[in-house]
Coordinates of C-alpha atoms in Angstrom, one line a residue:
X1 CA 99.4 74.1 127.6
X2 CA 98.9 70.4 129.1
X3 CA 101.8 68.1 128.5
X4 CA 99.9 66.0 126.1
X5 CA 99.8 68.7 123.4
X6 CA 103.4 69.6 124.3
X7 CA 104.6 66.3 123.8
X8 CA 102.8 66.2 120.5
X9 CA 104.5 69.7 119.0
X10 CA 108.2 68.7 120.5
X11 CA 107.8 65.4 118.7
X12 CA 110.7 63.5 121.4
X13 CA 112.3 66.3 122.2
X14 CA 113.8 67.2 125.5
X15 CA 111.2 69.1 127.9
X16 CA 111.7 72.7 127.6
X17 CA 113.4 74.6 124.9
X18 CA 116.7 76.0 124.1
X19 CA 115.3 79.3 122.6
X20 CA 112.1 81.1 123.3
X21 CA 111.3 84.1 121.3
X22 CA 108.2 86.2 122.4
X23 CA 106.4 88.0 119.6
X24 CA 105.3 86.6 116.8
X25 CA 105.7 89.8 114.7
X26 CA 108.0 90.4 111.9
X27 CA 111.1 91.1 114.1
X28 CA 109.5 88.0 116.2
X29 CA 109.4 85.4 113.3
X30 CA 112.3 86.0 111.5
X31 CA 114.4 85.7 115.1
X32 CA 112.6 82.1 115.7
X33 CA 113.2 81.3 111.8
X34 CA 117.2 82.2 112.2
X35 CA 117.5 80.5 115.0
X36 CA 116.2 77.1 113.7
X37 CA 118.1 77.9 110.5
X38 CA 121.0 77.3 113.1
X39 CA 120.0 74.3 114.7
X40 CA 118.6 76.0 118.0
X41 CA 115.2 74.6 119.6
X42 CA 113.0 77.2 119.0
X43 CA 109.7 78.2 121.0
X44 CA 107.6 81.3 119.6
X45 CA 105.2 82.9 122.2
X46 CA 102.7 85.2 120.3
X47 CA 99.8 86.4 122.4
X48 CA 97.5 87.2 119.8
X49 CA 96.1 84.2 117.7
X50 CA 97.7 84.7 114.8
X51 CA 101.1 85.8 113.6
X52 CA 102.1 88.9 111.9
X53 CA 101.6 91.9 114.4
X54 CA 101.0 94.5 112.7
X55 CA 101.2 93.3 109.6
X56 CA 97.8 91.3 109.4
X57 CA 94.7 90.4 107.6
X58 CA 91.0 89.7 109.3
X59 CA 87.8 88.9 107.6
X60 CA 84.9 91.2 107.5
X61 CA 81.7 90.6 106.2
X62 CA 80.1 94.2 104.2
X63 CA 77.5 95.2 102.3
X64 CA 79.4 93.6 99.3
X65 CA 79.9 90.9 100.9
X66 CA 82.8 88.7 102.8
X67 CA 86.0 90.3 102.4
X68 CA 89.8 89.9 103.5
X69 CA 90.7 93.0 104.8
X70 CA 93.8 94.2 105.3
X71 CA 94.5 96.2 108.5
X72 CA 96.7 98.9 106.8
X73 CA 98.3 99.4 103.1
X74 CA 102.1 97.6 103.2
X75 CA 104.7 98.4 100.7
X76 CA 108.4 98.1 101.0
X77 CA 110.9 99.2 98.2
X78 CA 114.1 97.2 96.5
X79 CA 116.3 98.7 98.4
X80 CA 114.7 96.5 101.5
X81 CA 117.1 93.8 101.2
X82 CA 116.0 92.0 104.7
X83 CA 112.7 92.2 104.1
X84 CA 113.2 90.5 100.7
X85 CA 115.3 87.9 102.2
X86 CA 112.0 87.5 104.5
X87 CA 110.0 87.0 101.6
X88 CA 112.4 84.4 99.9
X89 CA 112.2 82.2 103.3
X90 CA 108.8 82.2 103.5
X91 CA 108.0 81.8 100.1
X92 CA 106.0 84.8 99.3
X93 CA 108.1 86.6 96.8
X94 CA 106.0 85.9 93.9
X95 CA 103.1 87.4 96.1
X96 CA 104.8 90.8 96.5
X97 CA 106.5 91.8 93.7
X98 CA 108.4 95.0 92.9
X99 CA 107.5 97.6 90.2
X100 CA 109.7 97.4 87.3
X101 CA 110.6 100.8 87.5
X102 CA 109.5 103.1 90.1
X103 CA 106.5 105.2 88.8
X104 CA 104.5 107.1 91.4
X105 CA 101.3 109.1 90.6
X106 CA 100.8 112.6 91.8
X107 CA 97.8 113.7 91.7
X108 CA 97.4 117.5 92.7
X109 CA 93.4 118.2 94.1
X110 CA 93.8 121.7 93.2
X111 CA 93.6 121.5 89.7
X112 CA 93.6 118.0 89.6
X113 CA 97.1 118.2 88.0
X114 CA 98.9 114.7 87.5
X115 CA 102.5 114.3 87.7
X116 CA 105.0 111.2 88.0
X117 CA 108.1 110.9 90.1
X118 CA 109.3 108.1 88.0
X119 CA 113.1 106.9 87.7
X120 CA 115.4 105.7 84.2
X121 CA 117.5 103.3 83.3
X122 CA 120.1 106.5 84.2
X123 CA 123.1 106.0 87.0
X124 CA 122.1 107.7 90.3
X125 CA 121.6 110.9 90.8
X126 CA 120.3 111.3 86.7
X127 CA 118.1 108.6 87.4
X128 CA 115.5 110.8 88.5
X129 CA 116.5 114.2 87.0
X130 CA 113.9 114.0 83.5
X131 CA 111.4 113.4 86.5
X132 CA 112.3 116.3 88.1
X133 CA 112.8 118.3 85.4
X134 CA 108.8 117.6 84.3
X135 CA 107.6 117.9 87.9
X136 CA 104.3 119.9 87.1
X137 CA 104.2 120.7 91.4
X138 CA 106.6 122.5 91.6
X139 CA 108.1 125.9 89.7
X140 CA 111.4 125.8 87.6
X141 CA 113.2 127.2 91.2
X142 CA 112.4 124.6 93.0
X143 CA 112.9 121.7 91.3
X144 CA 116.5 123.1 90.8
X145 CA 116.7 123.9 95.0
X146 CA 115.5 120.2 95.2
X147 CA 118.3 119.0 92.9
X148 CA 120.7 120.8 95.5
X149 CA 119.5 119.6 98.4
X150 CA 119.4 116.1 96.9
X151 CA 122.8 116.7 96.7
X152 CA 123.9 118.2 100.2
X153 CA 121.4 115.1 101.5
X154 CA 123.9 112.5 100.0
X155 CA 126.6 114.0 101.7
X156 CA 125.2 113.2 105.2
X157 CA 126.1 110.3 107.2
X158 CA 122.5 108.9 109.0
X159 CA 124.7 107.1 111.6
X160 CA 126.4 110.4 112.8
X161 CA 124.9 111.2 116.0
X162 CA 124.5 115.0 115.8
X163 CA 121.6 114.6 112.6
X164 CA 119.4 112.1 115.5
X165 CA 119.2 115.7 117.3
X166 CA 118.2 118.0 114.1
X167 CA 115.0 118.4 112.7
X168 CA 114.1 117.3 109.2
X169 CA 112.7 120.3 108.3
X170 CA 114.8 122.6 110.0
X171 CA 118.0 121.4 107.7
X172 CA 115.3 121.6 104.6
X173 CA 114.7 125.2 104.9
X174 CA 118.4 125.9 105.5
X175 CA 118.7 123.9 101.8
X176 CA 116.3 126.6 99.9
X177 CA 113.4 124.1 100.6
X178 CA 110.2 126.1 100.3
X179 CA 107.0 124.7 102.2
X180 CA 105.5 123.8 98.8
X181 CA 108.8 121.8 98.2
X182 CA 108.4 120.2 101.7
X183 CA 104.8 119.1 100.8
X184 CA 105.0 118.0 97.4
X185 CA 108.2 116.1 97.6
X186 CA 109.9 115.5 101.0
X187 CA 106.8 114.9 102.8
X188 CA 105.6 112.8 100.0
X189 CA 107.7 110.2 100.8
X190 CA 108.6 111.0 104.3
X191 CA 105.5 111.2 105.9
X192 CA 104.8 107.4 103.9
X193 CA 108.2 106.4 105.3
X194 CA 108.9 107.7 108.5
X195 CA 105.4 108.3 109.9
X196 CA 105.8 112.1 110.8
X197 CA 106.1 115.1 109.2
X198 CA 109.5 116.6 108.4
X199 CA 109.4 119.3 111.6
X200 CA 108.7 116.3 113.7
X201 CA 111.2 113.8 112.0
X202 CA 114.9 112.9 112.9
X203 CA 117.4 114.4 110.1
X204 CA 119.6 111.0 110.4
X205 CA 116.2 108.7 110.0
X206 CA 114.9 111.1 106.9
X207 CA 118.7 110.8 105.6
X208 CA 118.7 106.9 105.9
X209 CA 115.3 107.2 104.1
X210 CA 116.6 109.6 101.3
X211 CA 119.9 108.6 100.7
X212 CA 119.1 104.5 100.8
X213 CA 116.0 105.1 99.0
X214 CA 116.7 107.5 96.4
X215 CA 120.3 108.5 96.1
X216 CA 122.2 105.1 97.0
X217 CA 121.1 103.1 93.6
X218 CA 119.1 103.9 90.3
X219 CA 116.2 100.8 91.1
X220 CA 116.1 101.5 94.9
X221 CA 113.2 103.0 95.5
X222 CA 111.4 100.6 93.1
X223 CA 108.0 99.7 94.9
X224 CA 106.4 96.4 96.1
X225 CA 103.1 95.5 97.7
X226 CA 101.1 92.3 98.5
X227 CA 98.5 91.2 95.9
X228 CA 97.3 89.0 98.7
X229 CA 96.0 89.3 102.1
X230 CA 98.7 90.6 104.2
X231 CA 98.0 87.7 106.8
X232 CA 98.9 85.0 103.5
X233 CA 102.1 86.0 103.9
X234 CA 102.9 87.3 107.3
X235 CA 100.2 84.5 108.8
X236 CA 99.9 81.8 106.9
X237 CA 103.2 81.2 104.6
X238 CA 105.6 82.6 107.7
X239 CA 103.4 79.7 110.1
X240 CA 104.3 77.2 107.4
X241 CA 107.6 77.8 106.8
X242 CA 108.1 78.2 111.1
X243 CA 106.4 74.6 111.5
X244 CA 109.1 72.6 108.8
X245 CA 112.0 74.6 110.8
X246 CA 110.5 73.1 113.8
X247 CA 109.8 76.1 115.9
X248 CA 107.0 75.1 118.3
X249 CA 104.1 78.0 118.4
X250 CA 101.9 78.9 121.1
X251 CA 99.6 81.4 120.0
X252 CA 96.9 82.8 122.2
X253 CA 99.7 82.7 124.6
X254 CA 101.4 85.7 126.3
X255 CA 104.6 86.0 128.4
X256 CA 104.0 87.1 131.8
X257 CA 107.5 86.9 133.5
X258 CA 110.9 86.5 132.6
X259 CA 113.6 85.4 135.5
X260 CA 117.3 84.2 135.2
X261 CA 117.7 81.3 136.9
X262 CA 121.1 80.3 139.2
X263 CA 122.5 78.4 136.6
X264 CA 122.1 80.8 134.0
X265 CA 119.4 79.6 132.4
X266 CA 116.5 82.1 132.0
X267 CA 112.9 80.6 133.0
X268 CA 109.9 82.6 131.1
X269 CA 106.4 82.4 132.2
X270 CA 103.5 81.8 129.8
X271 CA 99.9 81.9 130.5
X272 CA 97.4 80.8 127.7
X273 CA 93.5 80.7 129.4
X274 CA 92.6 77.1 128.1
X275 CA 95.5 75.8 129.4
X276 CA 97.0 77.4 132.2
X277 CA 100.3 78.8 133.5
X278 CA 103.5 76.9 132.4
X279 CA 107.8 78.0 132.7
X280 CA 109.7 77.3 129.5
X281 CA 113.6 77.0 130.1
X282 CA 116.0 78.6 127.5
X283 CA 119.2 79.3 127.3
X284 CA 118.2 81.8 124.9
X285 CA 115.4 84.7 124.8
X286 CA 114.2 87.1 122.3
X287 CA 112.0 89.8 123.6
X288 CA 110.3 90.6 120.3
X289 CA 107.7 93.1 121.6
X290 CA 107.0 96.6 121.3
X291 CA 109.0 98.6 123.4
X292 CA 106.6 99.1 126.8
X293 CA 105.8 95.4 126.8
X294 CA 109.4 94.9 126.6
X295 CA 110.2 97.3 129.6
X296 CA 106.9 95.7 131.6
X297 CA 109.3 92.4 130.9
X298 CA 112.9 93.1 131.1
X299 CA 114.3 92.2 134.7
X300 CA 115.6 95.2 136.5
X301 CA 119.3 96.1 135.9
X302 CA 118.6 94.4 131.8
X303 CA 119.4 98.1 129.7
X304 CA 121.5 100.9 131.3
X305 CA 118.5 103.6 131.7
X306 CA 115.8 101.2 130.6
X307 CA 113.2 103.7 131.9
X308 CA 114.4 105.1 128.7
X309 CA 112.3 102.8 126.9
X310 CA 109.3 104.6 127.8
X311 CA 110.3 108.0 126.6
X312 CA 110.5 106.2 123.1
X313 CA 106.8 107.8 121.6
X314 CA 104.4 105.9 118.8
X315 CA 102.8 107.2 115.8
X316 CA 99.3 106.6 114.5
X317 CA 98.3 105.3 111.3
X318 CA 94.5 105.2 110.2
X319 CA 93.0 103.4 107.1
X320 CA 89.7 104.1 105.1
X321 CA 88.6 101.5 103.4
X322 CA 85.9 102.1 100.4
X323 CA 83.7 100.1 98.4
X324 CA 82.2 101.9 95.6
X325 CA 79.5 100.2 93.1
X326 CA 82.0 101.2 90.0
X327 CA 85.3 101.9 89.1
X328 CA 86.6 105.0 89.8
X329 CA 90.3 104.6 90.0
X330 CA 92.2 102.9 87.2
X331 CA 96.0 103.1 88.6
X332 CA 97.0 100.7 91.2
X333 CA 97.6 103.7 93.9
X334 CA 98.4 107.1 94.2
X335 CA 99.2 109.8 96.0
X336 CA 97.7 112.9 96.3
X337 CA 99.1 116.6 97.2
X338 CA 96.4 120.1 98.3
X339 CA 94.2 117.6 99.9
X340 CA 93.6 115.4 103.2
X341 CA 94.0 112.6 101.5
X342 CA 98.0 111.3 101.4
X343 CA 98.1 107.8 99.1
X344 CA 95.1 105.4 98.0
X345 CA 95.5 101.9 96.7
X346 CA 93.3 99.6 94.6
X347 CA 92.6 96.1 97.0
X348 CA 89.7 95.0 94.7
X349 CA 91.4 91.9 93.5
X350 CA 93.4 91.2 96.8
X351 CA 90.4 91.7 99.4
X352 CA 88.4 89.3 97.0
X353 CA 86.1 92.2 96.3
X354 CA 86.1 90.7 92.6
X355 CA 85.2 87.0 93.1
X356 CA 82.1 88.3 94.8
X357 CA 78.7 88.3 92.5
X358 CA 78.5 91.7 91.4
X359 CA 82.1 92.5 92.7
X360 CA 83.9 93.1 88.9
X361 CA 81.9 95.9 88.4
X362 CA 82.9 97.2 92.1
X363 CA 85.8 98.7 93.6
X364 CA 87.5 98.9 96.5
X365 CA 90.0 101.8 97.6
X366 CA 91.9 101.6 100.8
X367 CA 93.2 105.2 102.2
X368 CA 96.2 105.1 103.4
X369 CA 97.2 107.9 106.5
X370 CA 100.2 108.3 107.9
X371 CA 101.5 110.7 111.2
X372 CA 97.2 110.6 111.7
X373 CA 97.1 112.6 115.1
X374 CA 94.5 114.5 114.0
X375 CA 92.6 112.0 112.6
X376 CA 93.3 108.9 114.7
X377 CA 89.9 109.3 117.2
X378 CA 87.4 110.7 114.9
X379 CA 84.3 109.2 114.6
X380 CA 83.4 107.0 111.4
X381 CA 80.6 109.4 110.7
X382 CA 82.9 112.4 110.7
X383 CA 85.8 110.5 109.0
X384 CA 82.9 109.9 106.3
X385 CA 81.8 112.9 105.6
X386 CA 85.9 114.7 105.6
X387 CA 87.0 112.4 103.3
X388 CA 84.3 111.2 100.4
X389 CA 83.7 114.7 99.4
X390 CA 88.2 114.5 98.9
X391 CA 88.0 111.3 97.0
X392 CA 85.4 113.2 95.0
X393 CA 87.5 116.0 94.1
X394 CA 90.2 113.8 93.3
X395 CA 89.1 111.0 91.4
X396 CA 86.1 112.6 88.9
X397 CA 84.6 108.9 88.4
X398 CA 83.7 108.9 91.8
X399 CA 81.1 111.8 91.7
X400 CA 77.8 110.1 91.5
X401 CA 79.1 106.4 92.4
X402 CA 77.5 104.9 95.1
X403 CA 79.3 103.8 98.2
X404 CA 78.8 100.6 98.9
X405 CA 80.7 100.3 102.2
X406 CA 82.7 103.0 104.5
X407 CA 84.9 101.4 107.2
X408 CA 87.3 102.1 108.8
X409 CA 90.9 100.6 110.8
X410 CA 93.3 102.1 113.4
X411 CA 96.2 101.6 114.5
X412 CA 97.0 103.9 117.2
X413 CA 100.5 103.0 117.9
X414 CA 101.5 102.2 114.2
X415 CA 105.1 102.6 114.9
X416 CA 107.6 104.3 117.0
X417 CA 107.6 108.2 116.4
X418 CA 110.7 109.2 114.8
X419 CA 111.3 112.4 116.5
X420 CA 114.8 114.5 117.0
X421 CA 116.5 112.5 119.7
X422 CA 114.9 109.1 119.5
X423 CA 118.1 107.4 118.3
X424 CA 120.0 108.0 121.9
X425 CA 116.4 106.5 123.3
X426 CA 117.0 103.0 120.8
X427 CA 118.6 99.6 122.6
X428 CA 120.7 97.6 120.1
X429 CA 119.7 93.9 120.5
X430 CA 122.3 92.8 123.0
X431 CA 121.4 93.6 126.5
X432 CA 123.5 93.3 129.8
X433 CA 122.4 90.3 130.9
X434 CA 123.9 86.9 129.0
X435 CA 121.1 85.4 126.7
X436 CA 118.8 87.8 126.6
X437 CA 117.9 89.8 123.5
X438 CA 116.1 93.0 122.0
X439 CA 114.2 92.8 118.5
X440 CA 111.4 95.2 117.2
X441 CA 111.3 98.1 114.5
X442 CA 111.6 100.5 117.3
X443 CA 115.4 98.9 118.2
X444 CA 118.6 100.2 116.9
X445 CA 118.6 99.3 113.2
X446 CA 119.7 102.6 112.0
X447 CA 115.8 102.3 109.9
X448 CA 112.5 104.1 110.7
X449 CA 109.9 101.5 112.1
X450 CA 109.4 99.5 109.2
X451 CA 109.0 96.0 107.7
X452 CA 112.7 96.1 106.8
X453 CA 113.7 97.4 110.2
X454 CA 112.0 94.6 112.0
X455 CA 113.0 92.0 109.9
X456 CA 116.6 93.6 110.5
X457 CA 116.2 93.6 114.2
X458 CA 115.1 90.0 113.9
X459 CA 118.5 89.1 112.5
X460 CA 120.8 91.4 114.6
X461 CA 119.4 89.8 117.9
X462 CA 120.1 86.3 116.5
X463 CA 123.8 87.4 115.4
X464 CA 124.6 88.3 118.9
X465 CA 122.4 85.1 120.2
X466 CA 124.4 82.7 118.0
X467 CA 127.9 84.5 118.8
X468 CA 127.6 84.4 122.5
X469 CA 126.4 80.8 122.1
X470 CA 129.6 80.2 120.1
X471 CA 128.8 79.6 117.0
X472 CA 131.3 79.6 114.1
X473 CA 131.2 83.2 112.2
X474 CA 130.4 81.5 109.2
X475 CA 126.7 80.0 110.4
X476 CA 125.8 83.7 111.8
X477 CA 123.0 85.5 109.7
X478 CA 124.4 88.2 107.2
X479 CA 122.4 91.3 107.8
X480 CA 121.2 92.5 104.4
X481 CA 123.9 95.2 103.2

């Protein structure tokens, strides 16, 4: 970073800056975007050379030809309010809309039985009970156990401490929940949600899920995805909208050290190769990384029992992506039950599979799979050969279609696990030491690790930012309800 190009990006500002976030995740670039909002000189350090995190797009050049590949499958659901309000600031609402009406395809490999878990116009909980009631998955017993544990579930408070301790599935088969229940319902959605199975999931994180997503209002569960790249939105439209706030980004850059200085200030070291070793002075920094960077940051004495931090485990989630030579799927996603496979989506049109000569009469289905342990290190070969013959058995079109590409991305530490007793393990955003600050799915948002809880952890750190730095209540980001 030579002082030409920093005198180009701070434009006549004074040397050094009076924020610096590091990450340029979600949590990361919603902090720097809040903060500008405000008035506060921003500076986001992202070590990678885009933004995003986890949350990204790459090009990849196949058999069909270039495409934009997504690195996992996205969605978030109405009742997401922060992440919405992300969307709205960087412009990419109309790139990620919402379902009407949630309407999820179950497709049952044993049989290949199709069902819908589908909501009405009806006040919550009757919103979903004609679904429920015409469930083909499960017998007439359970769907009525389900209704009563649907039932005891809204009763729970997620923020009472005791659930963080209880396993998800423990509580379910003290409700009447039978393993086929568990499978064809609750894990349906919580393995999507949460990452983990219910015997390895926090009661309070599967009740925030449940009762927010399903039992709080009738359209809250109504789901959205990109139609885009990922990296349009989280890359390109959140870089824009960064640049006209005037945060200055250093990509390719990664913070090294973090020190408080005598006078209060904190001075961060940032090393980018081309450029060399440089301190940035803020008043201000966001740590917006995950949480063992963060720990490899935070300066002794930061978090009572920061060690704790490292006890906080991760989750894998593993993506097959598959090109046949025709269609074979003609639903936008769905997900699937007595099989390996969990939920498949259709990215023809947002990979660019379509553009491509010869691509309209091609398609391309990405293979979503969450809480992947099993999966997560298995060669593409074997990964090949276990899943084709499933997306066979599901989806009859698919029998004789050539494949015109197999491929595959991992993420091996998706997201934080969401076991019994990670909520004691979870910093809120304020820290011990004046001006510096926590963001990151994994922190205290009350939400599993996703979009919405980083986006949420974003806006919390800035809150207690802005409030320490005195700034009237009413310029303070509202958290979305």
């Amino acid at each position: 970073m030579g002082p030409d190009r920093h005198d180009a990006q701070e434009a006549g500002r004074p040397d050094g800056a009076a924020a610096v976030v590091i990450g340029g995740g979600l949590a990361g670039i919603t902090a720097a975007l809040t903060l500008a909002d405000a008035g506060v000189r921003v500076t986001l350090v992202e070590g990678r050379p885009r933004l995003g995190g986890l949350v990204f797009s790459f090009r990849r050049e196949s058999a069909a030809g270039e495409l934009t590949v997504d690195n996992g499958q996205h969605v978030y659901l109405r009742c997401c309010t922060a992440y919405d309000w992300f969307l709205d600031r960087v412009g990419g609402r109309a790139l990620v809309p919402l379902q009407d009406r949630m309407d999820v395809p179950v497709l049952d490999a044993d049989g290949l039985r199709l069902g819908r878990l589908r909501r009405t116009a009806l006040p919550v909980p009757l919103h979903l009970a004609k679904s429920l009631a015409m469930y083909p998955h499960l017998s007439l017993a359970e769907r009525a156990n389900v209704g009563r544990a649907a039932l005891a579930l809204r009763k729970l408070d997620p923020e009472d401490p005791a659930l963080d301790g209880v396993d998800f599935a423990s509580w379910l088969a003290r409700h009447g929940q039978s393993p086929r229940a568990v499978e064809a319902l609750w894990d349906l959605v919580g393995v999507a949600t949460l990452n983990a199975r219910a015997g390895d999931a926090s009661l309070g994180l599967a009740a925030k899920v449940f009762k927010t997503g399903l039992l709080s209002d009738n359209g809250a569960a109504d789901i959205g995805w990109s139609r885009v790249p990922l990296g349009e939105v989280h890359d390109t439209l959140a870089r824009e909208a960064l640049e006209k706030a005037g945060v200055r980004i250093e990509l390719r850059t990664r913070a090294s050290a973090l020190a408080r200085a005598e006078d209060g200030t904190w001075q961060v070291t940032v090393e980018n190769g081309p450029h060399g070793r440089e301190q940035l002075t803020a008043k201000t920094v966001v740590l917006a990384l995950p949480q063992r960077e963060t720990h490899g940051l935070l300066p002794e004495g930061t978090l009572d029992g920061q060690d704790r931090l490292l006890d906080i485990g991760t989750a894998p989630i593993l993506n097959l992506h598959v090109i046949y030579d025709r269609p074979v799927l003609r639903q936008p996603f769905f997900a699937a039950l007595g099989s390996p496979v969990q939920w498949v989506f259709d990215r023809t049109e947002a990979s660019g599979l379509a553009a491509l000569p010869g691509g309209a009469r091609s398609q391309y289905l990405a293979v979503s799979q969450s809480a992947a342990q099993d999966d997560i290190d298995r060669p593409v070969a074997e990964l090949r050969a276990r899943y084709l013959p499933e997306l066979e058995r599901l989806l009859p079109a698919a029998r004789g279609a050539g494949v015109r590409d197999f491929f595959v991305t991992r993420e091996r530490t998706a997201t934080f696990a969401p076991t019994p007793g990670v909520g004691r393990l979870r910093p809120g955003a304020r820290t011990q030491t004046p001006g510096l600050y926590l963001a990151g799915a994994w922190t205290a948002t009350g939400w599993p690790a996703t979009m919405e809880s980083a986006v949420r952890s974003g806006l919390g750190a800035v809150r207690e930012a802005l409030t320490e730095l005195g700034f009237p209540q009413g310029q303070l980001p509202q958290e979305a309800a």
